[in-house]
JSON list of C-alpha atoms in Angstrom, two decimals:
[
{"chain": "C", "resi": 1, "resn": "ASP", "atom": "CA", "xyz": [-29.78, 48.78, 259.31]},
{"chain": "C", "resi": 2, "resn": "ALA", "atom": "CA", "xyz": [-30.10, 46.89, 262.45]},
{"chain": "C", "resi": 3, "resn": "GLY", "atom": "CA", "xyz": [-32.67, 44.27, 262.68]},
{"chain": "C", "resi": 4, "resn": "VAL", "atom": "CA", "xyz": [-34.62, 43.43, 265.97]},
{"chain": "C", "resi": 5, "resn": "THR", "atom": "CA", "xyz": [-32.28, 42.92, 268.85]},
{"chain": "C", "resi": 6, "resn": "GLN", "atom": "CA", "xyz": [-32.84, 41.19, 272.08]},
{"chain": "C", "resi": 7, "resn": "SER", "atom": "CA", "xyz": [-30.97, 40.83, 275.34]},
{"chain": "C", "resi": 8, "resn": "PRO", "atom": "CA", "xyz": [-29.84, 38.87, 277.07]},
{"chain": "C", "resi": 9, "resn": "THR", "atom": "CA", "xyz": [-29.53, 35.88, 274.76]},
{"chain": "C", "resi": 10, "resn": "HIS", "atom": "CA", "xyz": [-29.55, 33.34, 277.59]},
{"chain": "C", "resi": 11, "resn": "LEU", "atom": "CA", "xyz": [-30.82, 33.53, 281.30]},
{"chain": "C", "resi": 12, "resn": "ILE", "atom": "CA", "xyz": [-31.26, 31.13, 284.13]},
{"chain": "C", "resi": 13, "resn": "LYS", "atom": "CA", "xyz": [-33.43, 31.88, 286.99]},
{"chain": "C", "resi": 14, "resn": "THR", "atom": "CA", "xyz": [-34.86, 29.77, 289.89]},
{"chain": "C", "resi": 15, "resn": "ARG", "atom": "CA", "xyz": [-38.64, 29.49, 290.72]},
{"chain": "C", "resi": 16, "resn": "GLY", "atom": "CA", "xyz": [-40.29, 32.38, 292.09]},
{"chain": "C", "resi": 17, "resn": "GLN", "atom": "CA", "xyz": [-37.81, 34.81, 290.89]},
{"chain": "C", "resi": 18, "resn": "GLN", "atom": "CA", "xyz": [-38.53, 37.88, 288.41]},
{"chain": "C", "resi": 19, "resn": "VAL", "atom": "CA", "xyz": [-37.08, 38.46, 284.98]},
{"chain": "C", "resi": 20, "resn": "THR", "atom": "CA", "xyz": [-36.88, 41.33, 282.56]},
{"chain": "C", "resi": 21, "resn": "LEU", "atom": "CA", "xyz": [-36.10, 40.90, 279.04]},
{"chain": "C", "resi": 22, "resn": "ARG", "atom": "CA", "xyz": [-35.30, 43.63, 276.56]},
{"chain": "C", "resi": 23, "resn": "CYS", "atom": "CA", "xyz": [-36.02, 44.32, 272.79]},
{"chain": "C", "resi": 24, "resn": "SER", "atom": "CA", "xyz": [-34.98, 47.13, 270.41]},
{"chain": "C", "resi": 25, "resn": "PRO", "atom": "CA", "xyz": [-37.33, 47.08, 267.14]},
{"chain": "C", "resi": 26, "resn": "LYS", "atom": "CA", "xyz": [-35.88, 47.36, 263.59]},
{"chain": "C", "resi": 27, "resn": "SER", "atom": "CA", "xyz": [-35.05, 50.73, 262.63]},
{"chain": "C", "resi": 28, "resn": "GLY", "atom": "CA", "xyz": [-38.35, 52.73, 261.72]},
{"chain": "C", "resi": 29, "resn": "HIS", "atom": "CA", "xyz": [-40.60, 50.34, 263.50]},
{"chain": "C", "resi": 30, "resn": "ASP", "atom": "CA", "xyz": [-42.97, 51.52, 266.21]},
{"chain": "C", "resi": 31, "resn": "THR", "atom": "CA", "xyz": [-44.82, 48.47, 267.26]},
{"chain": "C", "resi": 32, "resn": "VAL", "atom": "CA", "xyz": [-43.49, 45.46, 269.38]},
{"chain": "C", "resi": 33, "resn": "SER", "atom": "CA", "xyz": [-45.07, 42.11, 269.88]},
{"chain": "C", "resi": 34, "resn": "TRP", "atom": "CA", "xyz": [-43.73, 39.41, 272.27]},
{"chain": "C", "resi": 35, "resn": "TYR", "atom": "CA", "xyz": [-44.09, 35.77, 271.71]},
{"chain": "C", "resi": 36, "resn": "GLN", "atom": "CA", "xyz": [-43.44, 32.68, 273.99]},
{"chain": "C", "resi": 37, "resn": "GLN", "atom": "CA", "xyz": [-41.92, 29.62, 272.12]},
{"chain": "C", "resi": 38, "resn": "ALA", "atom": "CA", "xyz": [-41.73, 26.54, 274.12]},
{"chain": "C", "resi": 39, "resn": "LEU", "atom": "CA", "xyz": [-39.62, 23.68, 272.87]},
{"chain": "C", "resi": 40, "resn": "GLY", "atom": "CA", "xyz": [-40.97, 21.95, 269.90]},
{"chain": "C", "resi": 41, "resn": "GLN", "atom": "CA", "xyz": [-43.69, 24.31, 269.55]},
{"chain": "C", "resi": 42, "resn": "GLY", "atom": "CA", "xyz": [-44.73, 27.24, 267.50]},
{"chain": "C", "resi": 43, "resn": "PRO", "atom": "CA", "xyz": [-44.67, 30.86, 269.10]},
{"chain": "C", "resi": 44, "resn": "GLN", "atom": "CA", "xyz": [-47.43, 31.85, 271.16]},
{"chain": "C", "resi": 45, "resn": "PHE", "atom": "CA", "xyz": [-48.55, 35.47, 271.28]},
{"chain": "C", "resi": 46, "resn": "ILE", "atom": "CA", "xyz": [-48.13, 37.34, 274.68]},
{"chain": "C", "resi": 47, "resn": "PHE", "atom": "CA", "xyz": [-48.94, 40.93, 273.97]},
{"chain": "C", "resi": 48, "resn": "GLN", "atom": "CA", "xyz": [-48.37, 43.87, 271.60]},
{"chain": "C", "resi": 49, "resn": "TYR", "atom": "CA", "xyz": [-47.19, 47.47, 272.35]},
{"chain": "C", "resi": 50, "resn": "TYR", "atom": "CA", "xyz": [-47.81, 50.61, 270.39]},
{"chain": "C", "resi": 51, "resn": "GLU", "atom": "CA", "xyz": [-47.38, 54.11, 271.59]},
{"chain": "C", "resi": 52, "resn": "GLU", "atom": "CA", "xyz": [-46.28, 52.93, 274.95]},
{"chain": "C", "resi": 53, "resn": "GLU", "atom": "CA", "xyz": [-49.54, 50.94, 275.82]},
{"chain": "C", "resi": 54, "resn": "GLU", "atom": "CA", "xyz": [-50.57, 47.35, 275.67]},
{"chain": "C", "resi": 55, "resn": "ARG", "atom": "CA", "xyz": [-52.90, 47.00, 272.67]},
{"chain": "C", "resi": 56, "resn": "GLN", "atom": "CA", "xyz": [-53.50, 43.30, 272.42]},
{"chain": "C", "resi": 57, "resn": "ARG", "atom": "CA", "xyz": [-53.11, 40.63, 274.74]},
{"chain": "C", "resi": 58, "resn": "GLY", "atom": "CA", "xyz": [-53.02, 36.71, 274.37]},
{"chain": "C", "resi": 59, "resn": "ASN", "atom": "CA", "xyz": [-53.78, 34.22, 276.85]},
{"chain": "C", "resi": 60, "resn": "PHE", "atom": "CA", "xyz": [-51.11, 34.79, 279.53]},
{"chain": "C", "resi": 61, "resn": "PRO", "atom": "CA", "xyz": [-51.52, 35.59, 283.16]},
{"chain": "C", "resi": 62, "resn": "ASP", "atom": "CA", "xyz": [-50.95, 38.79, 284.69]},
{"chain": "C", "resi": 63, "resn": "ARG", "atom": "CA", "xyz": [-47.47, 37.45, 285.87]},
{"chain": "C", "resi": 64, "resn": "PHE", "atom": "CA", "xyz": [-46.50, 38.58, 282.45]},
{"chain": "C", "resi": 65, "resn": "SER", "atom": "CA", "xyz": [-46.23, 42.40, 282.02]},
{"chain": "C", "resi": 66, "resn": "GLY", "atom": "CA", "xyz": [-44.55, 44.68, 279.66]},
{"chain": "C", "resi": 67, "resn": "HIS", "atom": "CA", "xyz": [-43.48, 48.19, 278.85]},
{"chain": "C", "resi": 68, "resn": "GLN", "atom": "CA", "xyz": [-42.70, 50.33, 275.85]},
{"chain": "C", "resi": 69, "resn": "PHE", "atom": "CA", "xyz": [-40.42, 53.20, 275.96]},
{"chain": "C", "resi": 70, "resn": "PRO", "atom": "CA", "xyz": [-40.60, 56.51, 273.81]},
{"chain": "C", "resi": 71, "resn": "ASN", "atom": "CA", "xyz": [-37.84, 55.27, 271.67]},
{"chain": "C", "resi": 72, "resn": "TYR", "atom": "CA", "xyz": [-40.15, 52.21, 270.82]},
{"chain": "C", "resi": 73, "resn": "SER", "atom": "CA", "xyz": [-37.78, 49.75, 272.70]},
{"chain": "C", "resi": 74, "resn": "SER", "atom": "CA", "xyz": [-39.85, 47.27, 275.02]},
{"chain": "C", "resi": 75, "resn": "GLU", "atom": "CA", "xyz": [-39.30, 45.18, 278.15]},
{"chain": "C", "resi": 76, "resn": "LEU", "atom": "CA", "xyz": [-41.11, 42.01, 279.15]},
{"chain": "C", "resi": 77, "resn": "ASN", "atom": "CA", "xyz": [-41.34, 41.22, 282.90]},
{"chain": "C", "resi": 78, "resn": "VAL", "atom": "CA", "xyz": [-42.39, 37.92, 284.28]},
{"chain": "C", "resi": 79, "resn": "ASN", "atom": "CA", "xyz": [-42.92, 37.58, 288.12]},
{"chain": "C", "resi": 80, "resn": "ALA", "atom": "CA", "xyz": [-43.09, 34.61, 290.28]},
{"chain": "C", "resi": 81, "resn": "LEU", "atom": "CA", "xyz": [-41.38, 32.45, 287.75]},
{"chain": "C", "resi": 82, "resn": "LEU", "atom": "CA", "xyz": [-42.67, 28.75, 287.14]},
{"chain": "C", "resi": 83, "resn": "LEU", "atom": "CA", "xyz": [-40.83, 25.98, 285.71]},
{"chain": "C", "resi": 84, "resn": "GLY", "atom": "CA", "xyz": [-43.18, 26.02, 282.82]},
{"chain": "C", "resi": 85, "resn": "ASP", "atom": "CA", "xyz": [-42.02, 29.69, 281.91]},
{"chain": "C", "resi": 86, "resn": "SER", "atom": "CA", "xyz": [-38.93, 28.11, 280.60]},
{"chain": "C", "resi": 87, "resn": "ALA", "atom": "CA", "xyz": [-39.05, 28.87, 276.80]},
{"chain": "C", "resi": 88, "resn": "LEU", "atom": "CA", "xyz": [-37.65, 31.04, 274.12]},
{"chain": "C", "resi": 89, "resn": "TYR", "atom": "CA", "xyz": [-39.03, 34.56, 274.12]},
{"chain": "C", "resi": 90, "resn": "LEU", "atom": "CA", "xyz": [-39.32, 36.20, 270.87]},
{"chain": "C", "resi": 91, "resn": "CYS", "atom": "CA", "xyz": [-39.69, 39.73, 270.05]},
{"chain": "C", "resi": 92, "resn": "ALA", "atom": "CA", "xyz": [-41.08, 40.96, 266.78]},
{"chain": "C", "resi": 93, "resn": "SER", "atom": "CA", "xyz": [-41.53, 44.49, 265.45]},
{"chain": "C", "resi": 94, "resn": "SER", "atom": "CA", "xyz": [-43.51, 45.85, 262.70]},
{"chain": "C", "resi": 95, "resn": "LEU", "atom": "CA", "xyz": [-44.46, 49.21, 261.38]},
{"chain": "C", "resi": 96, "resn": "GLY", "atom": "CA", "xyz": [-47.58, 50.12, 262.93]},
{"chain": "C", "resi": 97, "resn": "PRO", "atom": "CA", "xyz": [-49.97, 47.83, 264.80]},
{"chain": "C", "resi": 98, "resn": "GLU", "atom": "CA", "xyz": [-52.17, 47.07, 261.64]},
{"chain": "C", "resi": 99, "resn": "SER", "atom": "CA", "xyz": [-48.94, 45.84, 259.69]},
{"chain": "C", "resi": 100, "resn": "GLU", "atom": "CA", "xyz": [-49.20, 42.13, 259.17]},
{"chain": "C", "resi": 101, "resn": "ILE", "atom": "CA", "xyz": [-45.38, 41.83, 258.38]},
{"chain": "C", "resi": 102, "resn": "GLN", "atom": "CA", "xyz": [-43.50, 41.25, 261.56]},
{"chain": "C", "resi": 103, "resn": "TYR", "atom": "CA", "xyz": [-39.67, 40.86, 261.90]},
{"chain": "C", "resi": 104, "resn": "PHE", "atom": "CA", "xyz": [-38.37, 38.63, 264.69]},
{"chain": "C", "resi": 105, "resn": "GLY", "atom": "CA", "xyz": [-35.45, 39.00, 266.99]},
{"chain": "C", "resi": 106, "resn": "ALA", "atom": "CA", "xyz": [-33.24, 35.85, 267.72]},
{"chain": "C", "resi": 107, "resn": "GLY", "atom": "CA", "xyz": [-34.90, 35.62, 271.16]},
{"chain": "C", "resi": 108, "resn": "THR", "atom": "CA", "xyz": [-33.98, 35.11, 274.68]},
{"chain": "C", "resi": 109, "resn": "ARG", "atom": "CA", "xyz": [-33.64, 31.74, 276.04]},
{"chain": "C", "resi": 110, "resn": "LEU", "atom": "CA", "xyz": [-35.04, 31.48, 279.63]},
{"chain": "C", "resi": 111, "resn": "SER", "atom": "CA", "xyz": [-34.55, 28.55, 281.95]},
{"chain": "C", "resi": 112, "resn": "VAL", "atom": "CA", "xyz": [-36.19, 28.37, 285.16]},
{"chain": "C", "resi": 113, "resn": "LEU", "atom": "CA", "xyz": [-34.71, 25.79, 287.67]},
{"chain": "U", "resi": 1, "resn": "GLY", "atom": "CA", "xyz": [-59.67, 32.48, 269.16]},
{"chain": "U", "resi": 2, "resn": "GLU", "atom": "CA", "xyz": [-57.93, 31.36, 266.09]},
{"chain": "U", "resi": 3, "resn": "ASN", "atom": "CA", "xyz": [-56.39, 27.82, 265.82]},
{"chain": "U", "resi": 4, "resn": "VAL", "atom": "CA", "xyz": [-53.70, 26.71, 263.30]},
{"chain": "U", "resi": 5, "resn": "GLU", "atom": "CA", "xyz": [-53.01, 23.11, 262.66]},
{"chain": "U", "resi": 6, "resn": "GLN", "atom": "CA", "xyz": [-49.90, 22.09, 260.69]},
{"chain": "U", "resi": 7, "resn": "HIS", "atom": "CA", "xyz": [-48.93, 18.72, 259.30]},
{"chain": "U", "resi": 8, "resn": "PRO", "atom": "CA", "xyz": [-46.54, 17.09, 259.05]},
{"chain": "U", "resi": 9, "resn": "SER", "atom": "CA", "xyz": [-44.59, 17.41, 262.24]},
{"chain": "U", "resi": 10, "resn": "THR", "atom": "CA", "xyz": [-41.37, 16.13, 260.38]},
{"chain": "U", "resi": 11, "resn": "LEU", "atom": "CA", "xyz": [-40.68, 15.70, 256.82]},
{"chain": "U", "resi": 12, "resn": "SER", "atom": "CA", "xyz": [-37.59, 14.17, 255.26]},
{"chain": "U", "resi": 13, "resn": "VAL", "atom": "CA", "xyz": [-36.80, 14.37, 251.50]},
{"chain": "U", "resi": 14, "resn": "GLN", "atom": "CA", "xyz": [-34.05, 13.68, 249.10]},
{"chain": "U", "resi": 15, "resn": "GLU", "atom": "CA", "xyz": [-32.09, 16.62, 247.69]},
{"chain": "U", "resi": 16, "resn": "GLY", "atom": "CA", "xyz": [-33.86, 17.76, 244.36]},
{"chain": "U", "resi": 17, "resn": "ASP", "atom": "CA", "xyz": [-37.35, 16.40, 245.57]},
{"chain": "U", "resi": 18, "resn": "SER", "atom": "CA", "xyz": [-40.27, 18.73, 246.29]},
{"chain": "U", "resi": 19, "resn": "ALA", "atom": "CA", "xyz": [-41.64, 19.24, 250.00]},
{"chain": "U", "resi": 20, "resn": "VAL", "atom": "CA", "xyz": [-45.21, 20.32, 250.78]},
{"chain": "U", "resi": 21, "resn": "ILE", "atom": "CA", "xyz": [-46.29, 21.48, 254.15]},
{"chain": "U", "resi": 22, "resn": "LYS", "atom": "CA", "xyz": [-50.04, 21.90, 254.90]},
{"chain": "U", "resi": 23, "resn": "CYS", "atom": "CA", "xyz": [-52.01, 24.12, 257.50]},
{"chain": "U", "resi": 24, "resn": "THR", "atom": "CA", "xyz": [-55.54, 24.55, 258.55]},
{"chain": "U", "resi": 25, "resn": "TYR", "atom": "CA", "xyz": [-57.12, 27.45, 260.20]},
{"chain": "U", "resi": 26, "resn": "SER", "atom": "CA", "xyz": [-60.35, 27.80, 262.06]},
{"chain": "U", "resi": 27, "resn": "ASP", "atom": "CA", "xyz": [-61.32, 31.48, 261.90]},
{"chain": "U", "resi": 28, "resn": "SER", "atom": "CA", "xyz": [-62.76, 32.54, 258.58]},
{"chain": "U", "resi": 29, "resn": "ALA", "atom": "CA", "xyz": [-61.83, 36.21, 259.40]},
{"chain": "U", "resi": 30, "resn": "SER", "atom": "CA", "xyz": [-58.25, 35.48, 259.12]},
{"chain": "U", "resi": 31, "resn": "ASN", "atom": "CA", "xyz": [-56.92, 36.97, 255.94]},
{"chain": "U", "resi": 32, "resn": "TYR", "atom": "CA", "xyz": [-53.18, 36.96, 256.13]},
{"chain": "U", "resi": 33, "resn": "PHE", "atom": "CA", "xyz": [-51.03, 33.91, 256.06]},
{"chain": "U", "resi": 34, "resn": "PRO", "atom": "CA", "xyz": [-47.24, 34.10, 256.49]},
{"chain": "U", "resi": 35, "resn": "TRP", "atom": "CA", "xyz": [-44.60, 31.18, 256.37]},
{"chain": "U", "resi": 36, "resn": "TYR", "atom": "CA", "xyz": [-41.46, 31.56, 258.48]},
{"chain": "U", "resi": 37, "resn": "LYS", "atom": "CA", "xyz": [-38.35, 29.35, 258.41]},
{"chain": "U", "resi": 38, "resn": "GLN", "atom": "CA", "xyz": [-36.31, 28.90, 261.62]},
{"chain": "U", "resi": 39, "resn": "GLU", "atom": "CA", "xyz": [-32.80, 27.37, 261.48]},
{"chain": "U", "resi": 40, "resn": "LEU", "atom": "CA", "xyz": [-31.45, 26.09, 264.75]},
{"chain": "U", "resi": 41, "resn": "GLY", "atom": "CA", "xyz": [-30.83, 28.75, 267.34]},
{"chain": "U", "resi": 42, "resn": "LYS", "atom": "CA", "xyz": [-31.78, 31.46, 264.89]},
{"chain": "U", "resi": 43, "resn": "ARG", "atom": "CA", "xyz": [-34.67, 33.79, 264.42]},
{"chain": "U", "resi": 44, "resn": "PRO", "atom": "CA", "xyz": [-37.81, 32.99, 262.44]},
{"chain": "U", "resi": 45, "resn": "GLN", "atom": "CA", "xyz": [-37.54, 34.69, 259.13]},
{"chain": "U", "resi": 46, "resn": "LEU", "atom": "CA", "xyz": [-40.24, 35.45, 256.92]},
{"chain": "U", "resi": 47, "resn": "ILE", "atom": "CA", "xyz": [-39.97, 33.50, 253.47]},
{"chain": "U", "resi": 48, "resn": "ILE", "atom": "CA", "xyz": [-43.24, 34.08, 251.83]},
{"chain": "U", "resi": 49, "resn": "ASP", "atom": "CA", "xyz": [-46.73, 35.19, 252.87]},
{"chain": "U", "resi": 50, "resn": "ILE", "atom": "CA", "xyz": [-50.26, 35.32, 250.93]},
{"chain": "U", "resi": 51, "resn": "ARG", "atom": "CA", "xyz": [-53.30, 37.40, 251.60]},
{"chain": "U", "resi": 52, "resn": "SER", "atom": "CA", "xyz": [-56.97, 36.00, 251.32]},
{"chain": "U", "resi": 53, "resn": "ASN", "atom": "CA", "xyz": [-57.67, 38.11, 248.04]},
{"chain": "U", "resi": 54, "resn": "VAL", "atom": "CA", "xyz": [-55.04, 35.78, 246.24]},
{"chain": "U", "resi": 55, "resn": "GLY", "atom": "CA", "xyz": [-55.11, 32.03, 245.54]},
{"chain": "U", "resi": 56, "resn": "GLU", "atom": "CA", "xyz": [-51.38, 31.42, 244.82]},
{"chain": "U", "resi": 57, "resn": "LYS", "atom": "CA", "xyz": [-48.01, 33.12, 245.10]},
{"chain": "U", "resi": 58, "resn": "LYS", "atom": "CA", "xyz": [-44.75, 32.08, 243.94]},
{"chain": "U", "resi": 59, "resn": "ASP", "atom": "CA", "xyz": [-41.01, 33.21, 244.81]},
{"chain": "U", "resi": 60, "resn": "GLN", "atom": "CA", "xyz": [-38.46, 31.31, 242.97]},
{"chain": "U", "resi": 61, "resn": "ARG", "atom": "CA", "xyz": [-38.37, 27.72, 244.30]},
{"chain": "U", "resi": 62, "resn": "ILE", "atom": "CA", "xyz": [-41.34, 28.42, 247.09]},
{"chain": "U", "resi": 63, "resn": "ALA", "atom": "CA", "xyz": [-44.83, 28.86, 246.59]},
{"chain": "U", "resi": 64, "resn": "VAL", "atom": "CA", "xyz": [-47.81, 29.14, 248.74]},
{"chain": "U", "resi": 65, "resn": "THR", "atom": "CA", "xyz": [-51.45, 28.31, 247.97]},
{"chain": "U", "resi": 66, "resn": "LEU", "atom": "CA", "xyz": [-54.59, 29.29, 249.79]},
{"chain": "U", "resi": 67, "resn": "ASN", "atom": "CA", "xyz": [-58.07, 27.66, 249.63]},
{"chain": "U", "resi": 68, "resn": "LYS", "atom": "CA", "xyz": [-60.26, 30.08, 251.64]},
{"chain": "U", "resi": 69, "resn": "THR", "atom": "CA", "xyz": [-63.34, 27.74, 251.27]},
{"chain": "U", "resi": 70, "resn": "ALA", "atom": "CA", "xyz": [-61.63, 24.91, 252.84]},
{"chain": "U", "resi": 71, "resn": "LYS", "atom": "CA", "xyz": [-59.66, 27.17, 255.26]},
{"chain": "U", "resi": 72, "resn": "HIS", "atom": "CA", "xyz": [-56.39, 25.67, 254.50]},
{"chain": "U", "resi": 73, "resn": "PHE", "atom": "CA", "xyz": [-53.03, 26.90, 252.89]},
{"chain": "U", "resi": 74, "resn": "SER", "atom": "CA", "xyz": [-49.79, 24.96, 251.86]},
{"chain": "U", "resi": 75, "resn": "LEU", "atom": "CA", "xyz": [-46.15, 25.76, 251.31]},
{"chain": "U", "resi": 76, "resn": "HIS", "atom": "CA", "xyz": [-44.53, 24.03, 248.35]},
{"chain": "U", "resi": 77, "resn": "ILE", "atom": "CA", "xyz": [-40.68, 23.93, 248.00]},
{"chain": "U", "resi": 78, "resn": "THR", "atom": "CA", "xyz": [-39.42, 22.42, 244.68]},
{"chain": "U", "resi": 79, "resn": "GLU", "atom": "CA", "xyz": [-35.89, 21.32, 243.98]},
{"chain": "U", "resi": 80, "resn": "THR", "atom": "CA", "xyz": [-35.09, 21.17, 247.69]},
{"chain": "U", "resi": 81, "resn": "GLN", "atom": "CA", "xyz": [-31.57, 21.62, 248.94]},
{"chain": "U", "resi": 82, "resn": "PRO", "atom": "CA", "xyz": [-29.64, 20.74, 252.04]},
{"chain": "U", "resi": 83, "resn": "GLU", "atom": "CA", "xyz": [-29.94, 24.50, 253.20]},
{"chain": "U", "resi": 84, "resn": "ASP", "atom": "CA", "xyz": [-33.52, 24.26, 253.01]},
{"chain": "U", "resi": 85, "resn": "SER", "atom": "CA", "xyz": [-33.38, 22.10, 256.23]},
{"chain": "U", "resi": 86, "resn": "ALA", "atom": "CA", "xyz": [-34.91, 23.95, 259.12]},
{"chain": "U", "resi": 87, "resn": "VAL", "atom": "CA", "xyz": [-38.27, 24.29, 261.03]},
{"chain": "U", "resi": 88, "resn": "TYR", "atom": "CA", "xyz": [-41.12, 25.83, 259.03]},
{"chain": "U", "resi": 89, "resn": "PHE", "atom": "CA", "xyz": [-44.10, 27.55, 260.69]},
{"chain": "U", "resi": 90, "resn": "CYS", "atom": "CA", "xyz": [-47.23, 28.59, 259.12]},
{"chain": "U", "resi": 91, "resn": "ALA", "atom": "CA", "xyz": [-49.36, 31.48, 260.72]},
{"chain": "U", "resi": 92, "resn": "ALA", "atom": "CA", "xyz": [-52.57, 33.29, 260.31]},
{"chain": "U", "resi": 93, "resn": "SER", "atom": "CA", "xyz": [-53.54, 36.79, 261.17]},
{"chain": "U", "resi": 94, "resn": "MET", "atom": "CA", "xyz": [-56.96, 38.66, 260.94]},
{"chain": "U", "resi": 95, "resn": "ASP", "atom": "CA", "xyz": [-57.26, 42.18, 260.00]},
{"chain": "U", "resi": 96, "resn": "SER", "atom": "CA", "xyz": [-58.58, 43.53, 263.46]},
{"chain": "U", "resi": 97, "resn": "GLY", "atom": "CA", "xyz": [-56.89, 46.66, 263.74]},
{"chain": "U", "resi": 98, "resn": "TYR", "atom": "CA", "xyz": [-54.13, 45.02, 265.60]},
{"chain": "U", "resi": 99, "resn": "SER", "atom": "CA", "xyz": [-51.97, 42.28, 263.70]},
{"chain": "U", "resi": 100, "resn": "THR", "atom": "CA", "xyz": [-51.07, 39.34, 265.87]},
{"chain": "U", "resi": 101, "resn": "LEU", "atom": "CA", "xyz": [-50.04, 36.06, 264.50]},
{"chain": "U", "resi": 102, "resn": "THR", "atom": "CA", "xyz": [-51.31, 32.52, 265.44]},
{"chain": "U", "resi": 103, "resn": "PHE", "atom": "CA", "xyz": [-48.74, 29.93, 264.56]},
{"chain": "U", "resi": 104, "resn": "GLY", "atom": "CA", "xyz": [-48.90, 26.19, 263.92]},
{"chain": "U", "resi": 105, "resn": "LYS", "atom": "CA", "xyz": [-46.64, 23.94, 265.72]},
{"chain": "U", "resi": 106, "resn": "GLY", "atom": "CA", "xyz": [-43.94, 23.67, 263.10]},
{"chain": "U", "resi": 107, "resn": "THR", "atom": "CA", "xyz": [-42.47, 21.19, 260.42]},
{"chain": "U", "resi": 108, "resn": "MET", "atom": "CA", "xyz": [-39.03, 20.13, 260.75]},
{"chain": "U", "resi": 109, "resn": "LEU", "atom": "CA", "xyz": [-37.84, 19.73, 256.96]},
{"chain": "U", "resi": 110, "resn": "LEU", "atom": "CA", "xyz": [-34.61, 17.45, 256.65]},
{"chain": "U", "resi": 111, "resn": "VAL", "atom": "CA", "xyz": [-33.17, 17.56, 253.22]},
{"chain": "U", "resi": 112, "resn": "SER", "atom": "CA", "xyz": [-30.56, 14.86, 252.64]},
{"chain": "U", "resi": 113, "resn": "PRO", "atom": "CA", "xyz": [-27.97, 15.14, 249.96]}
]
């Protein structure tokens, strides 16, 4: 039983570029949440996807957008990258949007130079 | 929105000692409180959780207590072992139909042999 998988594991971009991160949820899970974890901080909620729609959103600008596919996998897109976007991006999956228990992937480490 | 404070930021103990990490939350509507362990370079893993209708929960060497009136909850690890060394995060979530987690900033626990 595969857990939550994320790709790529590491990514280096320059300011102003755009990036796409990918997530496959744990088998049987249909809800995907994305979190940003800056160095030395706890994860911060970006948004949650269920039934291919954004259901909840945290305090992040519109430069952050996402998508969920019919197979429940998800993408996180960040446009016009800033230095401050450098962080570990974590994907978590759950069984339904109301499920409190979330399983995390190992994350994508994004460095913006 | 919800705000979760976590203390201490670092904690050093000798093997065999107990460790206690404390968190406070601001929103009385929060009703689910998980604890995650994150080893260096790895995914956050759920180690124990508690819901607001319970005051204490134990699982072998770890336990969590919740005081709803004071809006604080704590993680207790007994008989610590070097493999307990990691960053521990507390989180809070409210039953709003869409479960999202608000995390504390984390506690780095170092258990010395």
